[in-house]
Amino acid sequence: MEKEYYPDFVRSVVHSKHQVDVLTSGDVHLPDILHNETAMFYFMEFMEQENAMYLLEFYMTLDNFQSHLTSLQGKQCNAQQIQEDAMVLYEKYFSLQATSPLGFDDKVRFEVECNICRQGGPLPDCFSTPMKIAFYTLQKEFFPVFLQSELYYKYLNELINTIQTAQYVPNQSKHRRTGSDASSEHSVGSQSTNSEQPISAKNTLLATDSSKKIAAKKSLDRFANDLRITDMSMNPEAPLWLRPQTAG
Protein backbone atom coordinates (compact mmCIF):
# COMPACT_ATOMS: atom_id res chain seq x y z
CA MET A 1 0.00 0.00 0.00
CA GLU A 2 2.83 2.42 0.86
CA LYS A 3 4.52 1.92 -2.51
CA GLU A 4 1.30 1.98 -4.52
CA TYR A 5 -0.67 4.80 -2.91
CA TYR A 6 1.54 6.89 -0.63
CA PRO A 7 3.59 8.70 -3.33
CA ASP A 8 0.38 9.90 -5.01
CA PHE A 9 -1.08 10.90 -1.64
CA VAL A 10 1.97 13.06 -0.84
CA ARG A 11 1.47 14.92 -4.13
CA SER A 12 -2.29 15.26 -3.67
CA VAL A 13 -4.34 18.32 -2.76
CA VAL A 14 -5.68 16.43 0.26
CA HIS A 15 -2.15 16.20 1.67
CA SER A 16 -1.49 19.87 0.95
CA LYS A 17 -4.70 20.88 2.75
CA HIS A 18 -3.76 18.76 5.76
CA GLN A 19 -0.32 20.38 5.87
CA VAL A 20 -1.88 23.85 5.87
CA ASP A 21 -4.26 22.81 8.66
CA VAL A 22 -1.40 21.53 10.84
CA LEU A 23 1.12 24.26 10.04
CA THR A 24 -1.40 27.02 10.85
CA SER A 25 -2.82 25.30 13.95
CA GLY A 26 -0.42 26.94 16.42
CA ASP A 27 0.76 23.46 17.45
CA VAL A 28 3.70 22.89 15.11
CA HIS A 29 6.75 20.88 16.16
CA LEU A 30 10.21 20.42 14.71
CA PRO A 31 9.55 16.80 13.56
CA ASP A 32 6.69 18.13 11.39
CA ILE A 33 9.41 19.84 9.35
CA LEU A 34 12.11 17.17 9.59
CA HIS A 35 9.78 14.48 8.21
CA ASN A 36 8.48 16.59 5.33
CA GLU A 37 10.72 16.77 2.28
CA THR A 38 9.50 20.14 1.00
CA ALA A 39 9.38 21.77 4.43
CA MET A 40 12.85 20.41 5.17
CA PHE A 41 14.18 22.19 2.08
CA TYR A 42 13.01 25.55 3.46
CA PHE A 43 14.31 24.78 6.95
CA MET A 44 17.74 23.87 5.56
CA GLU A 45 17.84 27.16 3.67
CA PHE A 46 16.91 28.96 6.88
CA MET A 47 19.68 27.20 8.84
CA GLU A 48 22.18 28.19 6.17
CA GLN A 49 21.10 31.82 6.56
CA GLU A 50 21.64 31.46 10.32
CA ASN A 51 25.11 29.95 9.73
CA ALA A 52 24.00 26.89 11.72
CA MET A 53 23.60 24.28 9.01
CA TYR A 54 26.35 22.24 10.68
CA LEU A 55 24.04 21.54 13.64
CA LEU A 56 21.19 20.27 11.46
CA GLU A 57 23.58 18.14 9.41
CA PHE A 58 24.98 16.67 12.63
CA TYR A 59 21.54 15.71 13.91
CA MET A 60 20.42 14.22 10.58
CA THR A 61 23.66 12.23 10.21
CA LEU A 62 23.28 10.63 13.64
CA ASP A 63 19.57 10.07 13.02
CA ASN A 64 20.35 8.21 9.79
CA PHE A 65 22.95 6.10 11.60
CA GLN A 66 20.41 5.25 14.31
CA SER A 67 17.71 4.38 11.77
CA HIS A 68 20.14 2.15 9.87
CA LEU A 69 21.11 0.21 13.00
CA THR A 70 17.48 -0.11 14.01
CA SER A 71 16.65 -1.65 10.63
CA LEU A 72 19.40 -4.25 11.16
CA GLN A 73 18.07 -5.51 14.48
CA GLY A 74 17.20 -9.20 14.34
CA LYS A 75 19.35 -9.66 11.24
CA GLN A 76 22.87 -10.93 10.78
CA CYS A 77 25.22 -7.98 10.52
CA ASN A 78 28.91 -7.18 10.72
CA ALA A 79 29.46 -5.74 14.20
CA GLN A 80 32.99 -4.69 13.31
CA GLN A 81 31.78 -2.72 10.30
CA ILE A 82 29.14 -0.99 12.41
CA GLN A 83 31.78 -0.09 14.97
CA GLU A 84 34.03 1.31 12.25
CA ASP A 85 31.15 3.42 10.92
CA ALA A 86 30.49 4.74 14.43
CA MET A 87 34.18 5.58 14.83
CA VAL A 88 34.05 7.69 11.67
CA LEU A 89 31.34 9.79 13.31
CA TYR A 90 33.25 9.89 16.57
CA GLU A 91 36.42 11.14 14.88
CA LYS A 92 34.47 13.79 13.00
CA TYR A 93 32.40 15.21 15.86
CA PHE A 94 33.59 14.04 19.29
CA SER A 95 37.30 13.24 19.54
CA LEU A 96 39.84 15.76 20.82
CA GLN A 97 41.06 16.05 17.22
CA ALA A 98 37.57 16.22 15.70
CA THR A 99 37.38 17.74 12.23
CA SER A 100 33.92 19.21 12.89
CA PRO A 101 33.70 19.67 16.68
CA LEU A 102 30.46 20.88 18.24
CA GLY A 103 31.86 21.46 21.72
CA PHE A 104 30.50 18.45 23.62
CA ASP A 105 31.99 18.06 27.09
CA ASP A 106 34.08 15.17 28.41
CA LYS A 107 31.06 13.45 29.94
CA VAL A 108 29.27 13.16 26.59
CA ARG A 109 32.45 12.13 24.81
CA PHE A 110 33.17 9.39 27.35
CA GLU A 111 29.60 8.07 27.09
CA VAL A 112 29.88 7.89 23.30
CA GLU A 113 33.24 6.09 23.56
CA CYS A 114 31.76 3.47 25.90
CA ASN A 115 28.76 2.95 23.62
CA ILE A 116 30.96 2.47 20.56
CA CYS A 117 33.38 0.09 22.26
CA ARG A 118 30.77 -2.14 23.93
CA GLN A 119 31.08 -5.87 23.40
CA GLY A 120 28.98 -6.88 20.42
CA GLY A 121 29.22 -3.48 18.78
CA PRO A 122 27.25 -0.23 19.07
CA LEU A 123 23.49 -0.22 19.61
CA PRO A 124 21.05 2.08 17.77
CA ASP A 125 21.03 4.48 20.75
CA CYS A 126 24.80 4.82 20.66
CA PHE A 127 24.58 8.60 20.06
CA SER A 128 21.28 9.21 21.86
CA THR A 129 22.60 11.82 24.32
CA PRO A 130 24.27 14.14 21.76
CA MET A 131 21.23 13.68 19.49
CA LYS A 132 18.92 14.89 22.26
CA ILE A 133 21.18 17.88 22.91
CA ALA A 134 21.22 18.80 19.20
CA PHE A 135 17.45 18.32 18.86
CA TYR A 136 16.77 20.42 21.94
CA THR A 137 18.98 23.22 20.60
CA LEU A 138 17.26 23.16 17.21
CA GLN A 139 13.82 23.13 18.83
CA LYS A 140 14.55 25.88 21.36
CA GLU A 141 16.93 28.26 19.58
CA PHE A 142 16.13 28.00 15.86
CA PHE A 143 12.68 26.51 15.26
CA PRO A 144 10.63 29.38 16.80
CA VAL A 145 12.58 31.88 14.69
CA PHE A 146 11.96 29.77 11.57
CA LEU A 147 8.21 29.86 12.22
CA GLN A 148 8.35 33.67 12.03
CA SER A 149 10.63 33.81 8.99
CA GLU A 150 9.86 34.83 5.41
CA LEU A 151 10.92 31.36 4.27
CA TYR A 152 8.23 29.73 6.38
CA TYR A 153 5.50 32.02 5.01
CA LYS A 154 6.83 31.35 1.53
CA TYR A 155 6.36 27.63 2.17
CA LEU A 156 2.79 28.17 3.43
CA ASN A 157 2.01 30.33 0.42
CA GLU A 158 3.31 27.59 -1.89
CA LEU A 159 0.95 25.07 -0.28
CA ILE A 160 -2.02 27.44 -0.54
CA ASN A 161 -1.26 28.16 -4.20
CA THR A 162 -1.07 24.43 -4.89
CA ILE A 163 -4.53 23.93 -3.41
CA GLN A 164 -6.06 26.90 -5.22
CA THR A 165 -4.54 25.96 -8.57
CA ALA A 166 -5.79 22.38 -8.30
CA GLN A 167 -9.34 23.58 -7.66
CA TYR A 168 -9.46 25.19 -11.12
CA VAL A 169 -7.67 22.53 -13.16
CA PRO A 170 -10.15 20.09 -14.76
CA ASN A 171 -9.42 16.38 -14.45
CA GLN A 172 -7.94 14.90 -17.61
CA SER A 173 -9.84 12.00 -19.16
CA LYS A 174 -8.01 8.72 -18.65
CA HIS A 175 -9.53 6.94 -21.70
CA ARG A 176 -8.53 7.38 -25.33
CA ARG A 177 -10.51 9.92 -27.35
CA THR A 178 -12.83 8.46 -29.97
CA GLY A 179 -14.87 9.96 -32.75
CA SER A 180 -18.00 9.91 -30.58
CA ASP A 181 -16.09 11.65 -27.78
CA ALA A 182 -15.03 14.42 -30.12
CA SER A 183 -18.58 14.76 -31.42
CA SER A 184 -19.97 14.99 -27.89
CA GLU A 185 -17.37 17.58 -26.90
CA HIS A 186 -18.25 19.63 -29.99
CA SER A 187 -21.94 19.47 -29.09
CA VAL A 188 -21.32 20.58 -25.53
CA GLY A 189 -18.89 23.22 -26.70
CA SER A 190 -21.54 24.76 -28.95
CA GLN A 191 -23.62 25.48 -25.85
CA SER A 192 -20.77 27.03 -23.84
CA THR A 193 -17.66 28.55 -25.38
CA ASN A 194 -16.08 29.93 -22.22
CA SER A 195 -15.11 27.52 -19.41
CA GLU A 196 -13.05 30.05 -17.48
CA GLN A 197 -14.04 31.04 -13.96
CA PRO A 198 -15.95 34.36 -13.70
CA ILE A 199 -14.14 37.41 -12.35
CA SER A 200 -16.12 37.27 -9.09
CA ALA A 201 -14.78 33.77 -8.42
CA LYS A 202 -11.21 34.98 -9.00
CA ASN A 203 -11.73 37.89 -6.61
CA THR A 204 -13.04 35.48 -3.98
CA LEU A 205 -9.94 33.37 -4.54
CA LEU A 206 -7.63 36.29 -3.86
CA ALA A 207 -9.58 37.21 -0.74
CA THR A 208 -9.28 33.64 0.51
CA ASP A 209 -5.52 33.75 -0.11
CA SER A 210 -5.14 36.93 1.96
CA SER A 211 -7.34 35.69 4.80
CA LYS A 212 -5.39 32.44 5.05
CA LYS A 213 -2.10 34.33 5.24
CA ILE A 214 -3.47 36.54 8.02
CA ALA A 215 -4.85 33.54 9.89
CA ALA A 216 -1.54 31.74 9.54
CA LYS A 217 0.42 34.67 10.94
CA LYS A 218 -1.96 35.11 13.89
CA SER A 219 -1.72 31.43 14.73
CA LEU A 220 2.06 31.42 14.51
CA ASP A 221 2.34 34.60 16.61
CA ARG A 222 0.18 32.95 19.24
CA PHE A 223 2.39 29.86 19.14
CA ALA A 224 5.56 31.93 19.58
CA ASN A 225 4.11 33.73 22.62
CA ASP A 226 2.93 30.50 24.25
CA LEU A 227 6.12 28.51 23.54
CA ARG A 228 7.20 26.40 26.51
CA ILE A 229 10.11 23.96 26.80
CA THR A 230 8.78 20.57 27.93
CA ASP A 231 9.86 16.95 27.76
CA MET A 232 8.12 16.76 24.36
CA SER A 233 10.72 19.10 22.92
CA MET A 234 13.39 16.47 23.59
CA ASN A 235 11.61 13.74 21.65
CA PRO A 236 10.81 13.66 17.91
CA GLU A 237 7.12 13.11 17.23
CA ALA A 238 5.24 11.39 14.45
CA PRO A 239 5.60 12.56 10.82
CA LEU A 240 3.28 15.31 9.63
CA TRP A 241 1.05 12.98 7.62
CA LEU A 242 0.33 10.94 10.78
CA ARG A 243 -0.70 13.97 12.88
CA PRO A 244 -4.43 14.22 13.65
CA GLN A 245 -6.21 17.09 11.94
CA THR A 246 -6.88 20.00 14.28
CA ALA A 247 -10.54 20.78 14.78
CA GLY A 248 -11.85 24.26 14.34
PDB file of N, CA and C in Angstrom, residues 51-107:
ATOM      1  N   ASN A  51      23.763  30.502   9.576  1.00  0.00           N
ATOM      2  CA  ASN A  51      25.113  29.947   9.733  1.00  0.00           C
ATOM      3  C   ASN A  51      25.148  28.813  10.761  1.00  0.00           C
ATOM      4  N   ALA A  52      24.102  27.989  10.759  1.00  0.00           N
ATOM      5  CA  ALA A  52      24.002  26.887  11.722  1.00  0.00           C
ATOM      6  C   ALA A  52      23.647  25.574  11.031  1.00  0.00           C
ATOM      7  N   MET A  53      23.927  25.489   9.747  1.00  0.00           N
ATOM      8  CA  MET A  53      23.604  24.276   9.008  1.00  0.00           C
ATOM      9  C   MET A  53      24.364  23.073   9.564  1.00  0.00           C
ATOM     10  N   TYR A  54      25.544  23.327  10.128  1.00  0.00           N
ATOM     11  CA  TYR A  54      26.353  22.238  10.679  1.00  0.00           C
ATOM     12  C   TYR A  54      25.599  21.483  11.768  1.00  0.00           C
ATOM     13  N   LEU A  55      24.778  22.185  12.555  1.00  0.00           N
ATOM     14  CA  LEU A  55      24.038  21.541  13.643  1.00  0.00           C
ATOM     15  C   LEU A  55      22.943  20.629  13.090  1.00  0.00           C
ATOM     16  N   LEU A  56      22.231  21.088  12.080  1.00  0.00           N
ATOM     17  CA  LEU A  56      21.188  20.274  11.459  1.00  0.00           C
ATOM     18  C   LEU A  56      21.798  19.058  10.768  1.00  0.00           C
ATOM     19  N   GLU A  57      22.908  19.251  10.070  1.00  0.00           N
ATOM     20  CA  GLU A  57      23.584  18.138   9.414  1.00  0.00           C
ATOM     21  C   GLU A  57      24.049  17.099  10.431  1.00  0.00           C
ATOM     22  N   PHE A  58      24.549  17.569  11.568  1.00  0.00           N
ATOM     23  CA  PHE A  58      24.980  16.669  12.635  1.00  0.00           C
ATOM     24  C   PHE A  58      23.816  15.813  13.112  1.00  0.00           C
ATOM     25  N   TYR A  59      22.695  16.456  13.404  1.00  0.00           N
ATOM     26  CA  TYR A  59      21.542  15.711  13.906  1.00  0.00           C
ATOM     27  C   TYR A  59      21.049  14.698  12.866  1.00  0.00           C
ATOM     28  N   MET A  60      20.935  15.112  11.617  1.00  0.00           N
ATOM     29  CA  MET A  60      20.422  14.223  10.580  1.00  0.00           C
ATOM     30  C   MET A  60      21.371  13.059  10.320  1.00  0.00           C
ATOM     31  N   THR A  61      22.690  13.304  10.411  1.00  0.00           N
ATOM     32  CA  THR A  61      23.661  12.231  10.210  1.00  0.00           C
ATOM     33  C   THR A  61      23.531  11.167  11.290  1.00  0.00           C
ATOM     34  N   LEU A  62      23.433  11.593  12.544  1.00  0.00           N
ATOM     35  CA  LEU A  62      23.278  10.633  13.640  1.00  0.00           C
ATOM     36  C   LEU A  62      21.917   9.943  13.575  1.00  0.00           C
ATOM     37  N   ASP A  63      20.891  10.663  13.148  1.00  0.00           N
ATOM     38  CA  ASP A  63      19.567  10.072  13.024  1.00  0.00           C
ATOM     39  C   ASP A  63      19.558   8.984  11.954  1.00  0.00           C
ATOM     40  N   ASN A  64      20.257   9.226  10.848  1.00  0.00           N
ATOM     41  CA  ASN A  64      20.354   8.215   9.790  1.00  0.00           C
ATOM     42  C   ASN A  64      21.109   6.987  10.277  1.00  0.00           C
ATOM     43  N   PHE A  65      22.175   7.210  11.040  1.00  0.00           N
ATOM     44  CA  PHE A  65      22.949   6.095  11.600  1.00  0.00           C
ATOM     45  C   PHE A  65      22.055   5.274  12.542  1.00  0.00           C
ATOM     46  N   GLN A  66      21.303   5.940  13.370  1.00  0.00           N
ATOM     47  CA  GLN A  66      20.412   5.250  14.312  1.00  0.00           C
ATOM     48  C   GLN A  66      19.337   4.458  13.574  1.00  0.00           C
ATOM     49  N   SER A  67      18.751   5.065  12.553  1.00  0.00           N
ATOM     50  CA  SER A  67      17.713   4.384  11.770  1.00  0.00           C
ATOM     51  C   SER A  67      18.277   3.155  11.070  1.00  0.00           C
ATOM     52  N   HIS A  68      19.505   3.268  10.563  1.00  0.00           N
ATOM     53  CA  HIS A  68      20.139   2.149   9.872  1.00  0.00           C
ATOM     54  C   HIS A  68      20.362   0.986  10.835  1.00  0.00           C
ATOM     55  N   LEU A  69      20.875   1.278  12.026  1.00  0.00           N
ATOM     56  CA  LEU A  69      21.110   0.215  13.003  1.00  0.00           C
ATOM     57  C   LEU A  69      19.791  -0.406  13.472  1.00  0.00           C
ATOM     58  N   THR A  70      18.774   0.411  13.607  1.00  0.00           N
ATOM     59  CA  THR A  70      17.479  -0.111  14.013  1.00  0.00           C
ATOM     60  C   THR A  70      16.932  -1.085  12.972  1.00  0.00           C
ATOM     61  N   SER A  71      17.134  -0.778  11.707  1.00  0.00           N
ATOM     62  CA  SER A  71      16.655  -1.647  10.627  1.00  0.00           C
ATOM     63  C   SER A  71      17.404  -2.972  10.577  1.00  0.00           C
ATOM     64  N   LEU A  72      18.592  -3.032  11.179  1.00  0.00           N
ATOM     65  CA  LEU A  72      19.399  -4.253  11.164  1.00  0.00           C
ATOM     66  C   LEU A  72      19.122  -5.170  12.351  1.00  0.00           C
ATOM     67  N   GLN A  73      18.340  -4.695  13.305  1.00  0.00           N
ATOM     68  CA  GLN A  73      18.066  -5.506  14.483  1.00  0.00           C
ATOM     69  C   GLN A  73      17.314  -6.777  14.096  1.00  0.00           C
ATOM     70  N   GLY A  74      17.786  -7.901  14.657  1.00  0.00           N
ATOM     71  CA  GLY A  74      17.198  -9.200  14.337  1.00  0.00           C
ATOM     72  C   GLY A  74      17.772  -9.826  13.087  1.00  0.00           C
ATOM     73  N   LYS A  75      18.712  -9.139  12.448  1.00  0.00           N
ATOM     74  CA  LYS A  75      19.351  -9.664  11.241  1.00  0.00           C
ATOM     75  C   LYS A  75      20.835  -9.900  11.500  1.00  0.00           C
ATOM     76  N   GLN A  76      21.434 -10.726  10.688  1.00  0.00           N
ATOM     77  CA  GLN A  76      22.872 -10.934  10.780  1.00  0.00           C
ATOM     78  C   GLN A  76      23.580  -9.711  10.212  1.00  0.00           C
ATOM     79  N   CYS A  77      24.499  -9.160  10.978  1.00  0.00           N
ATOM     80  CA  CYS A  77      25.222  -7.976  10.525  1.00  0.00           C
ATOM     81  C   CYS A  77      26.668  -8.032  11.012  1.00  0.00           C
ATOM     82  N   ASN A  78      27.484  -7.237  10.406  1.00  0.00           N
ATOM     83  CA  ASN A  78      28.910  -7.185  10.723  1.00  0.00           C
ATOM     84  C   ASN A  78      29.129  -6.153  11.825  1.00  0.00           C
ATOM     85  N   ALA A  79      29.297  -6.640  13.065  1.00  0.00           N
ATOM     86  CA  ALA A  79      29.462  -5.744  14.202  1.00  0.00           C
ATOM     87  C   ALA A  79      30.706  -4.888  14.068  1.00  0.00           C
ATOM     88  N   GLN A  80      31.759  -5.445  13.478  1.00  0.00           N
ATOM     89  CA  GLN A  80      32.993  -4.690  13.308  1.00  0.00           C
ATOM     90  C   GLN A  80      32.797  -3.534  12.336  1.00  0.00           C
ATOM     91  N   GLN A  81      32.038  -3.782  11.268  1.00  0.00           N
ATOM     92  CA  GLN A  81      31.782  -2.718  10.295  1.00  0.00           C
ATOM     93  C   GLN A  81      30.950  -1.606  10.920  1.00  0.00           C
ATOM     94  N   ILE A  82      29.970  -1.984  11.735  1.00  0.00           N
ATOM     95  CA  ILE A  82      29.143  -0.991  12.415  1.00  0.00           C
ATOM     96  C   ILE A  82      29.997  -0.149  13.356  1.00  0.00           C
ATOM     97  N   GLN A  83      30.901  -0.810  14.054  1.00  0.00           N
ATOM     98  CA  GLN A  83      31.781  -0.092  14.973  1.00  0.00           C
ATOM     99  C   GLN A  83      32.694   0.868  14.214  1.00  0.00           C
ATOM    100  N   GLU A  84      33.182   0.441  13.065  1.00  0.00           N
ATOM    101  CA  GLU A  84      34.032   1.312  12.246  1.00  0.00           C
ATOM    102  C   GLU A  84      33.243   2.525  11.750  1.00  0.00           C
ATOM    103  N   ASP A  85      31.991   2.304  11.364  1.00  0.00           N
ATOM    104  CA  ASP A  85      31.149   3.415  10.918  1.00  0.00           C
ATOM    105  C   ASP A  85      30.919   4.406  12.062  1.00  0.00           C
ATOM    106  N   ALA A  86      30.695   3.874  13.264  1.00  0.00           N
ATOM    107  CA  ALA A  86      30.494   4.738  14.425  1.00  0.00           C
ATOM    108  C   ALA A  86      31.762   5.527  14.752  1.00  0.00           C
ATOM    109  N   MET A  87      32.910   4.902  14.557  1.00  0.00           N
ATOM    110  CA  MET A  87      34.180   5.581  14.828  1.00  0.00           C
ATOM    111  C   MET A  87      34.415   6.739  13.858  1.00  0.00           C
ATOM    112  N   VAL A  88      33.931   6.589  12.641  1.00  0.00           N
ATOM    113  CA  VAL A  88      34.051   7.685  11.670  1.00  0.00           C
ATOM    114  C   VAL A  88      33.311   8.915  12.195  1.00  0.00           C
ATOM    115  N   LEU A  89      32.115   8.695  12.742  1.00  0.00           N
ATOM    116  CA  LEU A  89      31.337   9.793  13.308  1.00  0.00           C
ATOM    117  C   LEU A  89      32.005  10.345  14.561  1.00  0.00           C
ATOM    118  N   TYR A  90      32.572   9.451  15.354  1.00  0.00           N
ATOM    119  CA  TYR A  90      33.254   9.894  16.572  1.00  0.00           C
ATOM    120  C   TYR A  90      34.447  10.783  16.226  1.00  0.00           C
ATOM    121  N   GLU A  91      35.237  10.363  15.267  1.00  0.00           N
ATOM    122  CA  GLU A  91      36.419  11.144  14.878  1.00  0.00           C
ATOM    123  C   GLU A  91      36.038  12.485  14.272  1.00  0.00           C
ATOM    124  N   LYS A  92      34.887  12.541  13.639  1.00  0.00           N
ATOM    125  CA  LYS A  92      34.469  13.793  12.998  1.00  0.00           C
ATOM    126  C   LYS A  92      33.904  14.789  13.995  1.00  0.00           C
ATOM    127  N   TYR A  93      33.134  14.301  14.994  1.00  0.00           N
ATOM    128  CA  TYR A  93      32.396  15.215  15.858  1.00  0.00           C
ATOM    129  C   TYR A  93      32.824  15.246  17.328  1.00  0.00           C
ATOM    130  N   PHE A  94      33.429  14.162  17.844  1.00  0.00           N
ATOM    131  CA  PHE A  94      33.586  14.043  19.295  1.00  0.00           C
ATOM    132  C   PHE A  94      35.028  13.971  19.808  1.00  0.00           C
ATOM    133  N   SER A  95      35.943  13.444  19.028  1.00  0.00           N
ATOM    134  CA  SER A  95      37.302  13.241  19.536  1.00  0.00           C
ATOM    135  C   SER A  95      37.988  14.578  19.795  1.00  0.00           C
ATOM    136  N   LEU A  96      39.093  14.524  20.526  1.00  0.00           N
ATOM    137  CA  LEU A  96      39.843  15.758  20.820  1.00  0.00           C
ATOM    138  C   LEU A  96      40.427  16.366  19.553  1.00  0.00           C
ATOM    139  N   GLN A  97      40.573  15.557  18.515  1.00  0.00           N
ATOM    140  CA  GLN A  97      41.064  16.046  17.221  1.00  0.00           C
ATOM    141  C   GLN A  97      39.952  16.065  16.176  1.00  0.00           C
ATOM    142  N   ALA A  98      38.729  16.263  16.608  1.00  0.00           N
ATOM    143  CA  ALA A  98      37.570  16.223  15.705  1.00  0.00           C
ATOM    144  C   ALA A  98      37.703  17.247  14.587  1.00  0.00           C
ATOM    145  N   THR A  99      37.304  16.841  13.379  1.00  0.00           N
ATOM    146  CA  THR A  99      37.384  17.744  12.226  1.00  0.00           C
ATOM    147  C   THR A  99      36.204  18.722  12.200  1.00  0.00           C
ATOM    148  N   SER A 100      35.095  18.332  12.817  1.00  0.00           N
ATOM    149  CA  SER A 100      33.919  19.215  12.889  1.00  0.00           C
ATOM    150  C   SER A 100      33.371  19.213  14.320  1.00  0.00           C
ATOM    151  N   PRO A 101      34.124  19.736  15.266  1.00  0.00           N
ATOM    152  CA  PRO A 101      33.696  19.673  16.677  1.00  0.00           C
ATOM    153  C   PRO A 101      32.490  20.572  16.949  1.00  0.00           C
ATOM    154  N   LEU A 102      31.632  20.089  17.845  1.00  0.00           N
ATOM    155  CA  LEU A 102      30.464  20.878  18.239  1.00  0.00           C
ATOM    156  C   LEU A 102      30.558  21.316  19.694  1.00  0.00           C
ATOM    157  N   GLY A 103      31.646  20.978  20.370  1.00  0.00           N
ATOM    158  CA  GLY A 103      31.858  21.462  21.724  1.00  0.00           C
ATOM    159  C   GLY A 103      31.241  20.614  22.820  1.00  0.00           C
ATOM    160  N   PHE A 104      31.029  19.316  22.566  1.00  0.00           N
ATOM    161  CA  PHE A 104      30.498  18.454  23.620  1.00  0.00           C
ATOM    162  C   PHE A 104      31.544  18.278  24.716  1.00  0.00           C
ATOM    163  N   ASP A 105      31.067  18.174  25.960  1.00  0.00           N
ATOM    164  CA  ASP A 105      31.988  18.065  27.090  1.00  0.00           C
ATOM    165  C   ASP A 105      32.528  16.646  27.234  1.00  0.00           C
ATOM    166  N   ASP A 106      33.425  16.461  28.206  1.00  0.00           N
ATOM    167  CA  ASP A 106      34.076  15.167  28.413  1.00  0.00           C
ATOM    168  C   ASP A 106      33.082  14.074  28.785  1.00  0.00           C
ATOM    169  N   LYS A 107      32.037  14.434  29.522  1.00  0.00           N
ATOM    170  CA  LYS A 107      31.060  13.446  29.941  1.00  0.00           C
ATOM    171  C   LYS A 107      30.355  12.828  28.740  1.00  0.00           C
TER     172      LYS A 107
END
